[in-house]
């Protein structure tokens, strides 16, 4: 019958599509957002891809550059080095993070909250920090160099340890989420059916973790494959793609080959991203409304084992951080270990002195302010605007692209695009603005998804109610949507701030004489073997990120009490 | 009643967007004050002291500085060739400057006091010169005495010594692809052993090298911190480490050493040519040369010859002649060959 057809039609199609000023304005905003993403993301990528198939003078040469690159005997070495490092680091990270997540959710060991917080510490650090700390710990003069049994830290060993530290919290968060959604009733059923503990682990726990583990696998793999900070510090003479790209462009002025390596760096990340995306789709409803959160029973042996394991991991994480703090205070490593703050006198060690730190604050502040406004309002347009379905779907897809885009590739494509004298936007090249722009684009996806999730939770009836009260859509946005989403907005701002403080990959190609940021300063000081000052600047970055996160936490607590009372008591 | 098109909460958001946009533009806009953008590959302390002295002379000038190793500085200049951002290069190796000159990227300028500059410290092919040298240094070996004692190895006295098997895995050297000091060492060997002999030498040396690193001072600093025992580098960072109390010695190898001049050059099409010329004048001045001389024994101006404490003796006598133009011409070929032979080192020893 006719009614079955109309039932499929989404309800919002029935809402009038008038050409009122309000709708027109919304549509203009949407077009502006699309234009922004095209200019700041798609066009630079296009320029990079076309550079990869051009010679020095800009003639089209097809795949010649790729053939030339693959004919270099060292190329397969570099590519497989990257692959090997990524697989090994990912496997170790998953094993450790999986066990850690299990201990946090399936045991009653003491200090679970503490362990959970400690595990997130690496998120506050620039990826250069673990390498620097590892040199103090296991370098040729390191405190624990005997534990290396004659092996050198510089090379695969150092890279893997650094990457495991760096990616641990990312993997942990994903696995933890999947473990928390296990329905307690499944265990009860297993028990009733007389399944032993081991059996219920293999039939309930592991299948529930499957999705989380595979999602964590792809996230970790991509991160390690494209990371630059760890191998540049402890990679020694073990080349990987990211350091090779740096060497090609920064050392050898070879932009064509740089473009080729950039594209190579992009491919596995893109594949991992697509698979991850498909996995996400294929996943059924994880938890229904009546699910009961699992509360583990007491078990002395298990709790003790979990406690020992988590303590070991927490000691390792805090040890690396504390080593960096201590390292920044040695007067003359390794010959005079008395403590001083000389390393923090940055003007002695680096041309920009404290200016680099101030620039980082500007970058992080600018990114948080501009990025939060843009990303949240963009997500609002995509999620809650009627009509323009095709445009919205396209923007929604483009907004996912940055997740698969290694920062170095983005940075390189920005040089090609914005330093072209024919580009009317060329004026931003070499300024703080291009750093902010690249960082907003680089970090776009995660806050975008966070905002979408929050907006989805708001009843679509709100706008209808507003319309029937003859209040404009903007008024509804300002009076209802914004206050309800305030915690999300705060979370987005703090995410953007923290990640702009610690990022380096895209900036390595984009900073200029007056926009050098703290992470670049760390990199340059490390390039000059000024380990103490490099550690000092890293510590400063961590302290700042930690400060911002604590501030966000305090604000959230205050705000949740005042604006989120409607959510009920479970919060 | 006329309803405003955009009610207030939305206006607030718009305002935030616009204010942050304007703030961003603000940081992009050039300030009112006169500006000067300087690129440099000098040692940091040296450059900082020079800039401080220059700023004292020009308190109103806003100086933007970018310092990195020679390779990155050249890469940036080339990348920005169509649209130069730097006004002046203060402290880059002469073969690099020659390469820029040949691409038409340098302006000719005779700084005040040019007549006081020694002949080998200026561009002799053109007048006014494209570049003027400020200081020079030679390759040197940094050796960590304490580590040497612990490991039971003696200090090397010559390049040939570095091939001794007991030094296996103890030597670091700058990667010539990013570091002018790395290239300098190779050019010196080419002068001493002949080009074929230099490649044979490096093949043997490669067996003892543990890492090729990014910057020219890093090998010496790694020796100073005991991360390596021997660093192929240049004297200045070693001299500084010794003065800081590190048990290090800086050795001028017996066979002789290649030398490198670093200089100052104004970029053609500079946005602030006047300020750039004033800095070039300063770079060749007596005052600046006193500063150069506190880091390097060899400087461009006649008659500035102060002793640098703990600087290795006999550097000037050990110098072998290096032809900048030959280096500029053959640079790409040498680097490619080097990369082919040693860039593949994938396992540290």
CSV table of N, CA, C and O in Angstrom, one decimal, chain B residues 194-291:
chain,number,residue,atom,x,y,z
B,194,UNK,N,93.0,12.0,-2.7
B,194,UNK,CA,92.5,11.9,-4.1
B,194,UNK,C,91.1,11.4,-4.0
B,194,UNK,O,90.7,10.7,-3.0
B,195,UNK,N,90.2,11.6,-5.0
B,195,UNK,CA,88.8,11.3,-4.8
B,195,UNK,C,88.6,9.8,-4.7
B,195,UNK,O,87.9,9.3,-3.8
B,196,UNK,N,89.3,9.0,-5.5
B,196,UNK,CA,89.2,7.5,-5.4
B,196,UNK,C,89.6,7.1,-4.0
B,196,UNK,O,88.9,6.3,-3.4
B,197,UNK,N,90.8,7.6,-3.6
B,197,UNK,CA,91.3,7.2,-2.3
B,197,UNK,C,90.3,7.6,-1.2
B,197,UNK,O,90.2,6.9,-0.2
B,198,UNK,N,89.6,8.7,-1.3
B,198,UNK,CA,88.7,9.2,-0.3
B,198,UNK,C,87.5,8.2,-0.2
B,198,UNK,O,87.1,7.8,0.9
B,199,UNK,N,87.0,7.7,-1.3
B,199,UNK,CA,85.9,6.7,-1.3
B,199,UNK,C,86.4,5.4,-0.6
B,199,UNK,O,85.7,4.8,0.2
B,200,UNK,N,87.7,5.0,-0.9
B,200,UNK,CA,88.2,3.8,-0.3
B,200,UNK,C,88.3,4.0,1.2
B,200,UNK,O,88.0,3.1,2.0
B,201,UNK,N,88.7,5.2,1.6
B,201,UNK,CA,88.9,5.5,3.0
B,201,UNK,C,87.5,5.4,3.7
B,201,UNK,O,87.4,4.8,4.8
B,202,UNK,N,86.5,6.0,3.0
B,202,UNK,CA,85.2,6.0,3.7
B,202,UNK,C,84.6,4.6,3.7
B,202,UNK,O,83.8,4.3,4.7
B,203,UNK,N,84.9,3.8,2.7
B,203,UNK,CA,84.4,2.4,2.8
B,203,UNK,C,84.9,1.7,4.0
B,203,UNK,O,84.2,1.0,4.7
B,204,UNK,N,86.2,2.0,4.3
B,204,UNK,CA,86.8,1.4,5.5
B,204,UNK,C,86.2,2.0,6.8
B,204,UNK,O,85.9,1.3,7.8
B,205,UNK,N,86.1,3.3,6.7
B,205,UNK,CA,85.6,4.1,7.9
B,205,UNK,C,84.2,3.6,8.3
B,205,UNK,O,83.8,3.5,9.5
B,206,UNK,N,83.4,3.4,7.2
B,206,UNK,CA,82.0,3.0,7.4
B,206,UNK,C,81.9,1.8,8.4
B,206,UNK,O,80.9,1.7,9.1
B,207,UNK,N,82.9,0.9,8.4
B,207,UNK,CA,82.9,-0.3,9.2
B,207,UNK,C,82.9,0.2,10.7
B,207,UNK,O,82.4,-0.6,11.6
B,208,UNK,N,83.5,1.3,11.0
B,208,UNK,CA,83.7,1.7,12.4
B,208,UNK,C,82.6,2.7,12.8
B,208,UNK,O,82.5,3.0,14.0
B,209,UNK,N,81.8,3.2,11.9
B,209,UNK,CA,80.9,4.3,12.2
B,209,UNK,C,79.6,3.7,12.8
B,209,UNK,O,79.1,2.6,12.3
B,210,UNK,N,79.1,4.2,13.9
B,210,UNK,CA,77.9,3.7,14.5
B,210,UNK,C,76.7,4.5,14.1
B,210,UNK,O,75.6,3.9,13.9
B,211,UNK,N,76.8,5.8,13.8
B,211,UNK,CA,75.7,6.6,13.4
B,211,UNK,C,76.1,7.7,12.5
B,211,UNK,O,77.1,8.4,12.7
B,212,UNK,N,75.3,8.0,11.4
B,212,UNK,CA,75.5,9.2,10.7
B,212,UNK,C,74.4,10.2,11.2
B,212,UNK,O,73.2,9.8,11.1
B,213,UNK,N,74.8,11.3,11.6
B,213,UNK,CA,73.8,12.2,12.3
B,213,UNK,C,73.5,13.5,11.5
B,213,UNK,O,74.1,13.8,10.5
B,214,UNK,N,72.5,14.2,12.0
B,214,UNK,CA,71.9,15.3,11.2
B,214,UNK,C,72.8,16.5,11.1
B,214,UNK,O,72.9,17.2,10.1
B,215,UNK,N,73.4,16.9,12.3
B,215,UNK,CA,74.1,18.2,12.3
B,215,UNK,C,75.6,18.0,12.5
B,215,UNK,O,76.0,17.0,13.0
B,216,UNK,N,76.4,19.0,12.1
B,216,UNK,CA,77.8,18.9,12.2
B,216,UNK,C,78.4,19.0,13.5
B,216,UNK,O,79.5,18.4,13.8
B,217,UNK,N,77.7,19.6,14.5
B,217,UNK,CA,78.2,19.7,15.8
B,217,UNK,C,77.8,18.5,16.7
B,217,UNK,O,78.4,18.2,17.7
B,218,UNK,N,76.8,17.7,16.2
B,218,UNK,CA,76.3,16.6,17.0
B,218,UNK,C,77.3,15.5,17.3
B,218,UNK,O,77.4,15.1,18.4
B,219,UNK,N,78.1,15.1,16.3
B,219,UNK,CA,79.1,14.1,16.6
B,219,UNK,C,80.0,14.5,17.8
B,219,UNK,O,80.3,13.7,18.7
B,220,UNK,N,80.4,15.8,17.8
B,220,UNK,CA,81.3,16.2,18.9
B,220,UNK,C,80.5,16.3,20.2
B,220,UNK,O,81.1,15.9,21.2
B,221,UNK,N,79.3,16.7,20.2
B,221,UNK,CA,78.5,16.7,21.4
B,221,UNK,C,78.2,15.3,21.9
B,221,UNK,O,78.1,15.1,23.1
B,222,UNK,N,78.0,14.4,20.9
B,222,UNK,CA,77.8,13.0,21.4
B,222,UNK,C,79.0,12.4,22.0
B,222,UNK,O,78.9,11.7,23.0
B,223,UNK,N,80.2,12.8,21.5
B,223,UNK,CA,81.4,12.3,22.1
B,223,UNK,C,81.5,13.0,23.5
B,223,UNK,O,81.9,12.3,24.5
B,224,UNK,N,81.1,14.2,23.6
B,224,UNK,CA,81.2,14.9,24.9
B,224,UNK,C,80.3,14.3,25.9
B,224,UNK,O,80.6,14.3,27.1
B,225,UNK,N,79.1,13.8,25.5
B,225,UNK,CA,78.2,13.2,26.5
B,225,UNK,C,78.5,11.7,26.6
B,225,UNK,O,77.7,11.0,27.3
B,226,UNK,N,79.5,11.2,25.9
B,226,UNK,CA,79.8,9.7,26.0
B,226,UNK,C,78.9,8.8,25.3
B,226,UNK,O,79.0,7.6,25.4
B,227,UNK,N,77.9,9.4,24.5
B,227,UNK,CA,77.0,8.6,23.7
B,227,UNK,C,77.9,7.9,22.6
B,227,UNK,O,77.6,6.8,22.1
B,228,UNK,N,78.9,8.6,22.2
B,228,UNK,CA,79.9,8.0,21.2
B,228,UNK,C,81.3,8.3,21.8
B,228,UNK,O,81.4,9.1,22.8
B,229,UNK,N,82.3,7.7,21.3
B,229,UNK,CA,83.7,7.9,21.8
B,229,UNK,C,84.4,9.0,21.0
B,229,UNK,O,85.0,9.9,21.4
B,230,UNK,N,84.1,8.8,19.6
B,230,UNK,CA,84.8,9.7,18.7
B,230,UNK,C,83.8,10.3,17.8
B,230,UNK,O,82.9,9.7,17.3
B,231,UNK,N,83.9,11.6,17.6
B,231,UNK,CA,83.1,12.3,16.7
B,231,UNK,C,83.9,13.1,15.6
B,231,UNK,O,84.8,13.8,15.9
B,232,UNK,N,83.5,12.9,14.3
B,232,UNK,CA,84.1,13.6,13.3
B,232,UNK,C,83.3,14.9,13.1
B,232,UNK,O,82.1,14.9,12.8
B,233,UNK,N,83.9,16.1,13.4
B,233,UNK,CA,83.2,17.3,13.6
B,233,UNK,C,84.1,18.5,13.3
B,233,UNK,O,84.9,18.4,12.3
B,234,UNK,N,84.0,19.5,14.0
B,234,UNK,CA,84.9,20.7,13.9
B,234,UNK,C,85.2,21.2,15.3
B,234,UNK,O,84.5,20.8,16.3
B,235,UNK,N,86.1,22.1,15.5
B,235,UNK,CA,86.6,22.3,16.8
B,235,UNK,C,85.6,23.0,17.8
B,235,UNK,O,85.6,22.6,19.0
B,236,UNK,N,84.9,24.0,17.3
B,236,UNK,CA,84.1,24.9,18.2
B,236,UNK,C,83.3,24.1,19.3
B,236,UNK,O,83.4,24.4,20.5
B,237,UNK,N,82.4,23.2,18.9
B,237,UNK,CA,81.6,22.5,20.0
B,237,UNK,C,82.5,21.8,21.0
B,237,UNK,O,82.2,21.7,22.2
B,238,UNK,N,83.6,21.2,20.5
B,238,UNK,CA,84.5,20.5,21.4
B,238,UNK,C,85.2,21.5,22.4
B,238,UNK,O,85.3,21.2,23.6
B,239,UNK,N,85.6,22.6,21.8
B,239,UNK,CA,86.3,23.6,22.7
B,239,UNK,C,85.3,24.1,23.8
B,239,UNK,O,85.6,24.2,24.9
B,240,UNK,N,84.0,24.3,23.4
B,240,UNK,CA,83.0,24.7,24.4
B,240,UNK,C,82.9,23.6,25.5
B,240,UNK,O,82.8,23.9,26.6
B,241,UNK,N,82.8,22.3,25.0
B,241,UNK,CA,82.6,21.2,26.0
B,241,UNK,C,83.8,21.2,27.0
B,241,UNK,O,83.6,21.0,28.2
B,242,UNK,N,85.0,21.3,26.4
B,242,UNK,CA,86.2,21.3,27.3
B,242,UNK,C,86.1,22.4,28.3
B,242,UNK,O,86.3,22.2,29.5
B,243,UNK,N,85.7,23.6,27.8
B,243,UNK,CA,85.6,24.8,28.8
B,243,UNK,C,84.5,24.6,29.8
B,243,UNK,O,84.5,25.2,30.8
B,244,UNK,N,83.5,23.7,29.4
B,244,UNK,CA,82.5,23.3,30.4
B,244,UNK,C,82.9,22.3,31.4
B,244,UNK,O,82.2,21.9,32.3
B,245,UNK,N,84.1,21.7,31.2
B,245,UNK,CA,84.6,20.7,32.1
B,245,UNK,C,84.5,19.2,31.6
B,245,UNK,O,84.6,18.3,32.4
B,246,UNK,N,84.2,19.0,30.4
B,246,UNK,CA,84.1,17.6,29.9
B,246,UNK,C,85.5,17.1,29.6
B,246,UNK,O,86.3,17.8,29.0
B,247,UNK,N,85.7,15.8,29.9
B,247,UNK,CA,87.0,15.2,29.6
B,247,UNK,C,87.2,14.9,28.1
B,247,UNK,O,87.1,13.7,27.7
B,248,UNK,N,87.3,15.9,27.3
B,248,UNK,CA,87.3,15.7,25.9
B,248,UNK,C,88.6,16.3,25.3
B,248,UNK,O,89.2,17.2,25.8
B,249,UNK,N,89.1,15.7,24.2
B,249,UNK,CA,90.1,16.4,23.5
B,249,UNK,C,89.8,16.6,22.0
B,249,UNK,O,89.0,15.8,21.5
B,250,UNK,N,90.2,17.7,21.4
B,250,UNK,CA,90.0,18.0,20.1
B,250,UNK,C,91.3,17.8,19.3
B,250,UNK,O,92.3,18.4,19.6
B,251,UNK,N,91.2,17.0,18.3
B,251,UNK,CA,92.4,16.6,17.6
B,251,UNK,C,92.4,17.0,16.1
B,251,UNK,O,91.4,16.8,15.4
B,252,UNK,N,93.5,17.7,15.7
B,252,UNK,CA,93.7,18.0,14.3
B,252,UNK,C,94.5,16.9,13.7
B,252,UNK,O,95.6,16.7,14.0
B,253,UNK,N,93.9,16.1,12.8
B,253,UNK,CA,94.6,14.9,12.3
B,253,UNK,C,95.8,15.3,11.5
B,253,UNK,O,95.9,16.3,10.8
B,254,UNK,N,96.8,14.4,11.6
B,254,UNK,CA,98.2,14.7,11.0
B,254,UNK,C,98.2,14.9,9.5
B,254,UNK,O,99.0,15.7,9.0
B,255,UNK,N,97.3,14.2,8.8
B,255,UNK,CA,97.4,14.3,7.3
B,255,UNK,C,96.9,15.7,6.8
B,255,UNK,O,97.2,16.1,5.7
B,256,UNK,N,96.3,16.5,7.7
B,256,UNK,CA,95.8,17.8,7.3
B,256,UNK,C,94.3,17.7,7.3
B,256,UNK,O,93.6,16.6,7.4
B,257,UNK,N,93.6,18.9,7.1
B,257,UNK,CA,92.2,19.0,7.2
B,257,UNK,C,91.6,19.9,6.2
B,257,UNK,O,92.3,20.9,5.8
B,258,UNK,N,90.5,19.6,5.7
B,258,UNK,CA,89.8,20.5,4.8
B,258,UNK,C,89.2,21.7,5.6
B,258,UNK,O,89.0,21.5,6.8
B,259,UNK,N,89.1,22.8,5.0
B,259,UNK,CA,88.5,23.9,5.8
B,259,UNK,C,87.3,24.5,5.1
B,259,UNK,O,87.1,24.3,3.9
B,260,UNK,N,86.5,25.1,5.9
B,260,UNK,CA,85.2,25.6,5.4
B,260,UNK,C,85.1,27.1,5.8
B,260,UNK,O,85.4,27.4,7.0
B,261,UNK,N,84.7,27.9,4.9
B,261,UNK,CA,84.5,29.3,5.2
B,261,UNK,C,83.0,29.5,5.3
B,261,UNK,O,82.2,28.9,4.5
B,262,UNK,N,82.5,30.2,6.3
B,262,UNK,CA,81.1,30.6,6.3
B,262,UNK,C,81.0,32.1,6.1
B,262,UNK,O,81.8,32.8,6.5
B,263,UNK,N,79.9,32.5,5.4
B,263,UNK,CA,79.8,33.9,5.1
B,263,UNK,C,78.4,34.4,5.1
B,263,UNK,O,77.5,33.8,5.5
B,264,UNK,N,78.4,35.7,4.7
B,264,UNK,CA,77.1,36.4,4.7
B,264,UNK,C,76.8,36.8,3.3
B,264,UNK,O,77.7,37.1,2.5
B,265,UNK,N,75.5,36.8,2.9
B,265,UNK,CA,75.1,37.1,1.6
B,265,UNK,C,73.6,37.6,1.6
B,265,UNK,O,72.8,37.1,2.4
B,266,UNK,N,73.4,38.6,0.8
B,266,UNK,CA,72.0,39.2,0.7
B,266,UNK,C,71.2,38.5,-0.4
B,266,UNK,O,71.7,38.3,-1.5
B,267,UNK,N,70.0,38.3,-0.1
B,267,UNK,CA,69.1,37.6,-1.0
B,267,UNK,C,68.6,38.6,-2.1
B,267,UNK,O,68.1,39.7,-1.8
B,268,UNK,N,68.7,38.2,-3.4
B,268,UNK,CA,68.2,39.0,-4.4
B,268,UNK,C,66.7,39.1,-4.3
B,268,UNK,O,66.0,38.1,-4.0
B,269,UNK,N,66.1,40.3,-4.3
B,269,UNK,CA,64.7,40.5,-4.2
B,269,UNK,C,64.3,40.5,-2.7
B,269,UNK,O,63.1,40.2,-2.4
B,270,UNK,N,65.2,40.8,-1.8
B,270,UNK,CA,64.9,40.8,-0.4
B,270,UNK,C,63.8,41.9,-0.1
B,270,UNK,O,63.8,42.9,-0.8
B,271,UNK,N,63.0,41.6,0.9
B,271,UNK,CA,61.9,42.5,1.1
B,271,UNK,C,62.4,43.7,1.9
B,271,UNK,O,61.8,44.8,1.9
B,272,UNK,N,63.5,43.5,2.7
B,272,UNK,CA,64.0,44.6,3.5
B,272,UNK,C,65.5,44.8,3.1
B,272,UNK,O,66.4,44.5,4.0
B,273,UNK,N,65.8,45.3,1.9
B,273,UNK,CA,67.2,45.3,1.5
B,273,UNK,C,68.1,46.2,2.3
B,273,UNK,O,69.3,45.9,2.6
B,274,UNK,N,67.5,47.3,2.8
B,274,UNK,CA,68.3,48.3,3.6
B,274,UNK,C,68.9,47.7,4.8
B,274,UNK,O,70.0,47.7,5.1
B,275,UNK,N,67.9,47.1,5.6
B,275,UNK,CA,68.3,46.5,6.9
B,275,UNK,C,69.3,45.3,6.6
B,275,UNK,O,70.3,45.1,7.3
B,276,UNK,N,69.1,44.6,5.5
B,276,UNK,CA,70.0,43.5,5.1
B,276,UNK,C,71.4,44.0,4.9
B,276,UNK,O,72.4,43.5,5.4
B,277,UNK,N,71.5,45.2,4.2
B,277,UNK,CA,72.9,45.7,3.9
B,277,UNK,C,73.5,46.2,5.3
B,277,UNK,O,74.7,46.0,5.4
B,278,UNK,N,72.7,46.7,6.1
B,278,UNK,CA,73.3,47.2,7.4
B,278,UNK,C,73.8,46.0,8.2
B,278,UNK,O,74.9,46.1,8.8
B,279,UNK,N,73.1,44.9,8.1
B,279,UNK,CA,73.6,43.7,8.8
B,279,UNK,C,74.9,43.2,8.2
B,279,UNK,O,75.8,42.7,8.8
B,280,UNK,N,74.9,43.2,6.8
B,280,UNK,CA,76.2,42.8,6.1
B,280,UNK,C,77.3,43.7,6.5
B,280,UNK,O,78.4,43.2,6.8
B,281,UNK,N,77.1,45.0,6.7
B,281,UNK,CA,78.1,45.9,7.1
B,281,UNK,C,78.6,45.5,8.5
B,281,UNK,O,79.8,45.4,8.8
B,282,UNK,N,77.6,45.2,9.4
B,282,UNK,CA,78.0,44.8,10.7
B,282,UNK,C,78.8,43.5,10.7
B,282,UNK,O,79.8,43.3,11.4
B,283,UNK,N,78.4,42.5,9.9
B,283,UNK,CA,79.1,41.2,9.8
B,283,UNK,C,80.6,41.3,9.5
B,283,UNK,O,81.4,40.5,10.0
B,284,UNK,N,80.9,42.3,8.7
B,284,UNK,CA,82.3,42.4,8.3
B,284,UNK,C,83.1,43.4,9.3
B,284,UNK,O,84.3,43.6,9.1
B,285,UNK,N,82.4,44.0,10.2
B,285,UNK,CA,83.0,45.0,11.1
B,285,UNK,C,84.0,44.5,12.0
B,285,UNK,O,84.0,43.2,12.3
B,286,UNK,N,84.8,45.3,12.6
B,286,UNK,CA,85.8,44.9,13.6
B,286,UNK,C,85.1,44.3,14.8
B,286,UNK,O,85.5,43.2,15.3
B,287,UNK,N,84.0,44.9,15.2
B,287,UNK,CA,83.3,44.5,16.4
B,287,UNK,C,82.8,43.0,16.3
B,287,UNK,O,83.0,42.2,17.1
B,288,UNK,N,82.2,42.8,15.1
B,288,UNK,CA,81.7,41.4,14.9
B,288,UNK,C,82.8,40.4,14.8
B,288,UNK,O,82.7,39.3,15.2
B,289,UNK,N,83.9,40.9,14.2
B,289,UNK,CA,85.0,40.0,14.1
B,289,UNK,C,85.6,39.6,15.5
B,289,UNK,O,86.2,38.5,15.6
B,290,UNK,N,85.5,40.5,16.4
B,290,UNK,CA,85.9,40.1,17.8
B,290,UNK,C,85.1,38.9,18.3
B,290,UNK,O,85.6,38.0,18.9
B,291,UNK,N,83.8,39.0,17.9
B,291,UNK,CA,82.9,37.9,18.3
B,291,UNK,C,83.2,36.6,17.6
B,291,UNK,O,83.4,35.5,18.1
